[in-house]
PDB file of C-alpha atoms and ligand atoms in Angstrom:
ATOM      1  CA  MET A   1      -7.073  14.836 -25.759  1.00  0.00           C
ATOM      2  CA  SER A   2      -6.430  12.356 -22.945  1.00  0.00           C
ATOM      3  CA  ARG A   3      -4.506   9.224 -23.631  1.00  0.00           C
ATOM      4  CA  LEU A   4      -3.354   6.293 -21.552  1.00  0.00           C
ATOM      5  CA  ARG A   5      -0.391   3.967 -21.786  1.00  0.00           C
ATOM      6  CA  ILE A   6      -1.723   0.416 -21.763  1.00  0.00           C
ATOM      7  CA  THR A   7       0.206  -2.846 -21.365  1.00  0.00           C
ATOM      8  CA  GLU A   8      -2.629  -5.214 -22.220  1.00  0.00           C
ATOM      9  CA  ILE A   9      -6.386  -5.601 -22.530  1.00  0.00           C
ATOM     10  CA  PHE A  10      -7.752  -9.100 -22.064  1.00  0.00           C
ATOM     11  CA  TYR A  11     -10.880 -10.965 -21.077  1.00  0.00           C
ATOM     12  CA  SER A  12     -10.610 -13.557 -18.337  1.00  0.00           C
ATOM     13  CA  LEU A  13     -12.037 -14.522 -14.943  1.00  0.00           C
ATOM     14  CA  GLN A  14     -11.489 -12.205 -12.001  1.00  0.00           C
ATOM     15  CA  GLY A  15      -8.782 -13.983  -9.992  1.00  0.00           C
ATOM     16  CA  GLU A  16      -9.246 -12.168  -6.690  1.00  0.00           C
ATOM     17  CA  SER A  17     -11.471  -9.797  -4.699  1.00  0.00           C
ATOM     18  CA  SER A  18     -15.162 -10.349  -3.905  1.00  0.00           C
ATOM     19  CA  SER A  19     -15.802 -10.644  -7.651  1.00  0.00           C
ATOM     20  CA  ILE A  20     -13.569 -13.722  -7.910  1.00  0.00           C
ATOM     21  CA  GLY A  21     -14.590 -16.065 -10.701  1.00  0.00           C
ATOM     22  CA  LYS A  22     -16.647 -13.521 -12.661  1.00  0.00           C
ATOM     23  CA  PRO A  23     -15.903 -12.936 -16.356  1.00  0.00           C
ATOM     24  CA  THR A  24     -14.045  -9.630 -16.424  1.00  0.00           C
ATOM     25  CA  LEU A  25     -12.275  -7.418 -18.928  1.00  0.00           C
ATOM     26  CA  PHE A  26      -8.874  -6.373 -17.613  1.00  0.00           C
ATOM     27  CA  VAL A  27      -7.324  -3.096 -18.721  1.00  0.00           C
ATOM     28  CA  ARG A  28      -3.735  -3.114 -17.509  1.00  0.00           C
ATOM     29  CA  LEU A  29      -2.190   0.346 -17.409  1.00  0.00           C
ATOM     30  CA  THR A  30       1.571   0.647 -17.793  1.00  0.00           C
ATOM     31  CA  GLY A  31       3.893   1.904 -15.061  1.00  0.00           C
ATOM     32  CA  CYS A  32       4.237   1.690 -11.286  1.00  0.00           C
ATOM     33  CA  PRO A  33       6.249   3.809  -8.856  1.00  0.00           C
ATOM     34  CA  LEU A  34       6.538   0.890  -6.394  1.00  0.00           C
ATOM     35  CA  ARG A  35       8.761  -2.184  -6.460  1.00  0.00           C
ATOM     36  CA  CYS A  36       7.148  -4.809  -4.222  1.00  0.00           C
ATOM     37  CA  VAL A  37       9.579  -7.701  -3.799  1.00  0.00           C
ATOM     38  CA  TRP A  38       6.911 -10.228  -4.794  1.00  0.00           C
ATOM     39  CA  CYS A  39       5.502  -8.270  -7.745  1.00  0.00           C
ATOM     40  CA  ASP A  40       4.049 -10.567 -10.414  1.00  0.00           C
ATOM     41  CA  THR A  41       3.457  -7.897 -13.053  1.00  0.00           C
ATOM     42  CA  GLU A  42       6.931  -6.475 -13.614  1.00  0.00           C
ATOM     43  CA  TYR A  43       6.256  -6.688 -17.339  1.00  0.00           C
ATOM     44  CA  ALA A  44       3.847  -3.759 -16.851  1.00  0.00           C
ATOM     45  CA  PHE A  45       6.506  -1.413 -15.462  1.00  0.00           C
ATOM     46  CA  SER A  46       7.470  -0.143 -18.905  1.00  0.00           C
ATOM     47  CA  GLY A  47       6.588  -0.400 -22.573  1.00  0.00           C
ATOM     48  CA  GLY A  48       2.929  -0.482 -23.488  1.00  0.00           C
ATOM     49  CA  ASP A  49       1.087   1.450 -26.172  1.00  0.00           C
ATOM     50  CA  TYR A  50      -0.599   4.826 -26.016  1.00  0.00           C
ATOM     51  CA  TRP A  51      -4.344   4.791 -26.591  1.00  0.00           C
ATOM     52  CA  GLU A  52      -6.427   7.889 -27.183  1.00  0.00           C
ATOM     53  CA  MET A  53      -9.504   7.883 -24.951  1.00  0.00           C
ATOM     54  CA  PRO A  54     -12.190   7.448 -27.679  1.00  0.00           C
ATOM     55  CA  GLN A  55     -10.319   4.523 -29.265  1.00  0.00           C
ATOM     56  CA  LEU A  56      -9.809   2.918 -25.873  1.00  0.00           C
ATOM     57  CA  LEU A  57     -13.474   3.271 -24.936  1.00  0.00           C
ATOM     58  CA  SER A  58     -14.585   1.760 -28.215  1.00  0.00           C
ATOM     59  CA  LYS A  59     -12.100  -1.136 -27.857  1.00  0.00           C
ATOM     60  CA  ILE A  60     -13.484  -1.836 -24.366  1.00  0.00           C
ATOM     61  CA  ASP A  61     -17.074  -1.679 -25.629  1.00  0.00           C
ATOM     62  CA  SER A  62     -16.244  -4.205 -28.358  1.00  0.00           C
ATOM     63  CA  TYR A  63     -15.898  -6.904 -25.663  1.00  0.00           C
ATOM     64  CA  GLN A  64     -19.360  -6.135 -24.252  1.00  0.00           C
ATOM     65  CA  PRO A  65     -17.826  -6.782 -20.849  1.00  0.00           C
ATOM     66  CA  GLN A  66     -19.888  -7.842 -17.838  1.00  0.00           C
ATOM     67  CA  ASN A  67     -17.257  -6.357 -15.529  1.00  0.00           C
ATOM     68  CA  ILE A  68     -14.199  -4.199 -16.106  1.00  0.00           C
ATOM     69  CA  CYS A  69     -11.118  -4.162 -13.885  1.00  0.00           C
ATOM     70  CA  ILE A  70      -8.658  -1.296 -14.236  1.00  0.00           C
ATOM     71  CA  THR A  71      -5.313  -2.611 -13.061  1.00  0.00           C
ATOM     72  CA  GLY A  72      -1.580  -2.246 -13.486  1.00  0.00           C
ATOM     73  CA  GLY A  73       1.116  -1.618 -12.604  1.00  0.00           C
ATOM     74  CA  GLU A  74      -0.391   1.159 -10.583  1.00  0.00           C
ATOM     75  CA  PRO A  75      -3.228   2.550 -12.708  1.00  0.00           C
ATOM     76  CA  LEU A  76      -3.448   5.782 -10.710  1.00  0.00           C
ATOM     77  CA  ALA A  77       0.142   6.588 -11.669  1.00  0.00           C
ATOM     78  CA  GLN A  78      -1.546   7.941 -14.840  1.00  0.00           C
ATOM     79  CA  PHE A  79      -3.766   9.896 -12.517  1.00  0.00           C
ATOM     80  CA  GLN A  80      -6.010  12.236 -14.508  1.00  0.00           C
ATOM     81  CA  PRO A  81      -6.623  10.100 -17.595  1.00  0.00           C
ATOM     82  CA  CYS A  82      -7.224   7.047 -15.403  1.00  0.00           C
ATOM     83  CA  LEU A  83      -9.884   8.949 -13.437  1.00  0.00           C
ATOM     84  CA  GLU A  84     -11.423  10.086 -16.736  1.00  0.00           C
ATOM     85  CA  LEU A  85     -11.493   6.545 -18.117  1.00  0.00           C
ATOM     86  CA  MET A  86     -13.264   5.156 -15.053  1.00  0.00           C
ATOM     87  CA  ALA A  87     -15.811   7.976 -14.979  1.00  0.00           C
ATOM     88  CA  ALA A  88     -16.545   7.499 -18.699  1.00  0.00           C
ATOM     89  CA  LEU A  89     -17.017   3.739 -18.237  1.00  0.00           C
ATOM     90  CA  CYS A  90     -19.371   4.271 -15.290  1.00  0.00           C
ATOM     91  CA  GLU A  91     -21.287   6.811 -17.329  1.00  0.00           C
ATOM     92  CA  LYS A  92     -21.827   4.107 -19.983  1.00  0.00           C
ATOM     93  CA  GLY A  93     -23.317   1.867 -17.303  1.00  0.00           C
ATOM     94  CA  HIS A  94     -20.393  -0.530 -16.932  1.00  0.00           C
ATOM     95  CA  SER A  95     -19.524  -2.241 -13.669  1.00  0.00           C
ATOM     96  CA  VAL A  96     -15.978  -1.019 -12.937  1.00  0.00           C
ATOM     97  CA  SER A  97     -13.353  -1.811 -10.323  1.00  0.00           C
ATOM     98  CA  ILE A  98      -9.808  -0.585  -9.803  1.00  0.00           C
ATOM     99  CA  GLU A  99      -6.871  -2.429  -8.259  1.00  0.00           C
ATOM    100  CA  THR A 100      -4.551   0.078  -6.644  1.00  0.00           C
ATOM    101  CA  SER A 101      -1.418  -0.108  -4.516  1.00  0.00           C
ATOM    102  CA  GLY A 102      -2.706   2.239  -1.819  1.00  0.00           C
ATOM    103  CA  SER A 103       0.166   4.654  -2.391  1.00  0.00           C
ATOM    104  CA  ILE A 104      -1.768   7.226  -4.449  1.00  0.00           C
ATOM    105  CA  ASP A 105      -4.750   9.362  -3.448  1.00  0.00           C
ATOM    106  CA  ILE A 106      -8.067   7.573  -4.168  1.00  0.00           C
ATOM    107  CA  SER A 107     -10.352  10.399  -3.034  1.00  0.00           C
ATOM    108  CA  GLU A 108     -11.229  11.451  -6.598  1.00  0.00           C
ATOM    109  CA  VAL A 109     -12.070   7.997  -7.923  1.00  0.00           C
ATOM    110  CA  ASP A 110     -15.658   7.936  -9.223  1.00  0.00           C
ATOM    111  CA  PRO A 111     -17.871   6.734  -6.343  1.00  0.00           C
ATOM    112  CA  ARG A 112     -19.451   4.123  -8.634  1.00  0.00           C
ATOM    113  CA  VAL A 113     -16.089   2.349  -8.976  1.00  0.00           C
ATOM    114  CA  ILE A 114     -15.245  -0.517  -6.587  1.00  0.00           C
ATOM    115  CA  LYS A 115     -11.832   0.198  -5.123  1.00  0.00           C
ATOM    116  CA  VAL A 116      -9.613  -2.773  -4.285  1.00  0.00           C
ATOM    117  CA  MET A 117      -6.747  -1.206  -2.386  1.00  0.00           C
ATOM    118  CA  ASP A 118      -3.600  -2.851  -1.064  1.00  0.00           C
ATOM    119  CA  LEU A 119      -1.999  -2.033   2.222  1.00  0.00           C
ATOM    120  CA  LYS A 120       1.610  -3.071   1.749  1.00  0.00           C
ATOM    121  CA  ALA A 121       2.919  -5.257   4.577  1.00  0.00           C
ATOM    122  CA  PRO A 122       6.527  -5.048   5.835  1.00  0.00           C
ATOM    123  CA  ASP A 123       7.911  -7.920   3.740  1.00  0.00           C
ATOM    124  CA  SER A 124       6.668  -6.324   0.524  1.00  0.00           C
ATOM    125  CA  GLY A 125       9.547  -3.861   0.945  1.00  0.00           C
ATOM    126  CA  GLU A 126       7.143  -0.993   0.186  1.00  0.00           C
ATOM    127  CA  MET A 127       5.330  -0.444   3.476  1.00  0.00           C
ATOM    128  CA  SER A 128       6.582   3.145   3.664  1.00  0.00           C
ATOM    129  CA  LYS A 129       4.487   3.986   0.564  1.00  0.00           C
ATOM    130  CA  ASN A 130       1.125   3.259   2.220  1.00  0.00           C
ATOM    131  CA  LYS A 131      -1.101   6.316   2.134  1.00  0.00           C
ATOM    132  CA  TYR A 132      -3.213   5.696   5.217  1.00  0.00           C
ATOM    133  CA  SER A 133      -5.431   8.733   4.548  1.00  0.00           C
ATOM    134  CA  ASN A 134      -6.966   6.636   1.723  1.00  0.00           C
ATOM    135  CA  ILE A 135      -8.715   4.428   4.281  1.00  0.00           C
ATOM    136  CA  ALA A 136     -11.249   7.205   4.901  1.00  0.00           C
ATOM    137  CA  PHE A 137     -12.402   6.858   1.268  1.00  0.00           C
ATOM    138  CA  LEU A 138     -13.132   3.115   1.389  1.00  0.00           C
ATOM    139  CA  ASN A 139     -16.718   1.983   1.863  1.00  0.00           C
ATOM    140  CA  LYS A 140     -18.650  -1.259   2.261  1.00  0.00           C
ATOM    141  CA  ASN A 141     -18.438  -1.993  -1.491  1.00  0.00           C
ATOM    142  CA  ASP A 142     -14.672  -1.587  -1.523  1.00  0.00           C
ATOM    143  CA  GLU A 143     -11.892  -3.863  -0.361  1.00  0.00           C
ATOM    144  CA  VAL A 144      -8.581  -3.586   1.357  1.00  0.00           C
ATOM    145  CA  LYS A 145      -6.136  -6.357   0.518  1.00  0.00           C
ATOM    146  CA  PHE A 146      -3.118  -7.596   2.448  1.00  0.00           C
ATOM    147  CA  VAL A 147      -0.658  -9.821   0.594  1.00  0.00           C
ATOM    148  CA  ILE A 148       1.017 -11.894   3.294  1.00  0.00           C
ATOM    149  CA  LYS A 149       4.570 -13.229   2.919  1.00  0.00           C
ATOM    150  CA  SER A 150       5.351 -14.121   6.542  1.00  0.00           C
ATOM    151  CA  ARG A 151       4.023 -14.336  10.089  1.00  0.00           C
ATOM    152  CA  LYS A 152       5.418 -10.830  10.570  1.00  0.00           C
ATOM    153  CA  ASP A 153       3.204  -9.582   7.714  1.00  0.00           C
ATOM    154  CA  TYR A 154       0.175 -11.358   9.166  1.00  0.00           C
ATOM    155  CA  ASP A 155       0.655  -9.851  12.629  1.00  0.00           C
ATOM    156  CA  TRP A 156       1.117  -6.417  11.051  1.00  0.00           C
ATOM    157  CA  ALA A 157      -2.097  -6.822   9.022  1.00  0.00           C
ATOM    158  CA  LYS A 158      -3.995  -7.720  12.186  1.00  0.00           C
ATOM    159  CA  MET A 159      -2.645  -4.578  13.850  1.00  0.00           C
ATOM    160  CA  GLN A 160      -3.795  -2.398  10.947  1.00  0.00           C
ATOM    161  CA  MET A 161      -7.235  -3.999  10.988  1.00  0.00           C
ATOM    162  CA  ASP A 162      -7.499  -3.202  14.650  1.00  0.00           C
ATOM    163  CA  GLN A 163      -6.038   0.307  14.522  1.00  0.00           C
ATOM    164  CA  TYR A 164      -8.169   1.472  11.569  1.00  0.00           C
ATOM    165  CA  GLN A 165     -11.264  -0.674  12.342  1.00  0.00           C
ATOM    166  CA  LEU A 166     -11.010  -1.903   8.770  1.00  0.00           C
ATOM    167  CA  ALA A 167     -13.582  -4.684   8.938  1.00  0.00           C
ATOM    168  CA  GLU A 168     -16.217  -2.182  10.037  1.00  0.00           C
ATOM    169  CA  LYS A 169     -15.482   0.160   7.137  1.00  0.00           C
ATOM    170  CA  THR A 170     -14.869  -2.188   4.238  1.00  0.00           C
ATOM    171  CA  ASN A 171     -14.154  -5.770   3.120  1.00  0.00           C
ATOM    172  CA  VAL A 172     -10.812  -7.185   4.151  1.00  0.00           C
ATOM    173  CA  ILE A 173      -8.974  -9.701   1.970  1.00  0.00           C
ATOM    174  CA  ILE A 174      -5.979 -11.721   3.163  1.00  0.00           C
ATOM    175  CA  SER A 175      -4.031 -13.286   0.338  1.00  0.00           C
ATOM    176  CA  PRO A 176      -0.942 -15.505   0.634  1.00  0.00           C
ATOM    177  CA  CYS A 177       2.125 -14.451  -1.292  1.00  0.00           C
ATOM    178  CA  PHE A 178       2.327 -17.167  -3.941  1.00  0.00           C
ATOM    179  CA  GLY A 179       5.178 -19.614  -3.285  1.00  0.00           C
ATOM    180  CA  ASP A 180       6.446 -17.756  -0.193  1.00  0.00           C
ATOM    181  CA  ILE A 181       4.131 -18.859   2.603  1.00  0.00           C
ATOM    182  CA  ASN A 182       2.269 -22.036   3.456  1.00  0.00           C
ATOM    183  CA  GLU A 183      -1.306 -21.224   2.450  1.00  0.00           C
ATOM    184  CA  ARG A 184      -2.809 -23.709   4.855  1.00  0.00           C
ATOM    185  CA  GLU A 185      -0.846 -22.253   7.770  1.00  0.00           C
ATOM    186  CA  LEU A 186      -2.111 -18.767   6.929  1.00  0.00           C
ATOM    187  CA  ALA A 187      -5.683 -20.081   6.706  1.00  0.00           C
ATOM    188  CA  GLU A 188      -5.272 -21.668  10.138  1.00  0.00           C
ATOM    189  CA  TRP A 189      -4.004 -18.411  11.688  1.00  0.00           C
ATOM    190  CA  ILE A 190      -7.134 -16.686  10.405  1.00  0.00           C
ATOM    191  CA  ILE A 191      -9.410 -19.366  11.836  1.00  0.00           C
ATOM    192  CA  GLU A 192      -7.532 -19.360  15.142  1.00  0.00           C
ATOM    193  CA  ASP A 193      -7.920 -15.573  15.421  1.00  0.00           C
ATOM    194  CA  ASN A 194     -11.492 -15.600  14.085  1.00  0.00           C
ATOM    195  CA  LEU A 195     -10.314 -12.710  11.925  1.00  0.00           C
ATOM    196  CA  PRO A 196     -13.112 -10.724  10.210  1.00  0.00           C
ATOM    197  CA  ALA A 197     -11.460 -11.122   6.825  1.00  0.00           C
ATOM    198  CA  ARG A 198     -11.734 -13.226   3.699  1.00  0.00           C
ATOM    199  CA  PHE A 199      -8.880 -15.636   2.908  1.00  0.00           C
ATOM    200  CA  GLN A 200      -8.218 -15.800  -0.797  1.00  0.00           C
ATOM    201  CA  ILE A 201      -5.882 -17.694  -3.102  1.00  0.00           C
ATOM    202  CA  GLN A 202      -5.459 -16.094  -6.521  1.00  0.00           C
ATOM    203  CA  LEU A 203      -7.621 -18.113  -8.899  1.00  0.00           C
ATOM    204  CA  HIS A 204      -5.693 -17.222 -12.070  1.00  0.00           C
ATOM    205  CA  LYS A 205      -2.483 -18.674 -10.600  1.00  0.00           C
ATOM    206  CA  ILE A 206      -4.214 -21.990  -9.967  1.00  0.00           C
ATOM    207  CA  LEU A 207      -5.930 -22.078 -13.359  1.00  0.00           C
ATOM    208  CA  TRP A 208      -3.244 -20.592 -15.613  1.00  0.00           C
ATOM    209  CA  ASN A 209      -0.079 -20.391 -13.538  1.00  0.00           C
ATOM    210  CA  ASP A 210      -0.066 -16.620 -14.043  1.00  0.00           C
ATOM    211  CA  ALA A 211       0.468 -16.639 -17.794  1.00  0.00           C
ATOM    212  CA  GLU A 212       0.241 -13.168 -19.362  1.00  0.00           C
ATOM    213  CA  GLY A 213      -3.195 -12.573 -20.810  1.00  0.00           C
ATOM    214  CA  HIS A 214      -4.937 -14.128 -17.815  1.00  0.00           C
TER     215      HIS A 214
HETATM  216  S1  LIG B   1       2.218  -1.999  -6.582  1.00  0.00           S
HETATM  217 FE1  LIG B   1       1.575  -3.755  -7.765  1.00  0.00          FE
HETATM  218  S2  LIG B   1       2.503  -3.475  -9.814  1.00  0.00           S
HETATM  219 FE2  LIG B   1       3.536  -2.081  -8.404  1.00  0.00          FE
HETATM  220  S3  LIG B   1       5.344  -3.206  -7.740  1.00  0.00           S
HETATM  221 FE3  LIG B   1       3.729  -3.588  -6.210  1.00  0.00          FE
HETATM  222  S4  LIG B   1       2.712  -5.467  -6.886  1.00  0.00           S
HETATM  223 FE4  LIG B   1       3.917  -4.682  -8.626  1.00  0.00          FE
END
């Protein structure tokens, strides 16, 4: 029977993506093969508890969630059971999204799931892990997210948008790396360039200063 290693399950407001501000149940899967320099979820790299699939599904149902976000860590690091979980949740009629690093194949993710996929910019330290073939599997409901730490990151993101025609394929989110870049300056670059992207500051960091459980 499938099982998943889970760091935490909690109900909060979606802090990013196009669903920002919506009540959402977060299922944070344990483990990540990446080490982004600005990672804010290092506590999910290890530990966690194993959940058998039926128990996990019934725990999730007990919240009667409006929206469910499968996150990590890198949830697709537990590839097969993660795919199974998302398919089972969609089958039950839930609205499901996944936050993924962009380093693992997304082609088998259930088409009903909204994929929020990072492309790692140079100053993340993990740019070499980007799996660019994933871009072909993003659609108008999905999102590609750039976390920007510097002007170099911003210019790189613009290049990727241009090279892969990202704004025509999917939604593009530009998010400042918390505490590392002047948010207003980044916003002004976007306005100046009339970039077809959405600027976004992580809501949970403003509301709860990134406390675990939010
Ligand atoms: S992919 Fe996500 S969880 Fe993994 S190191 Fe980067 S920011 Fe952290």
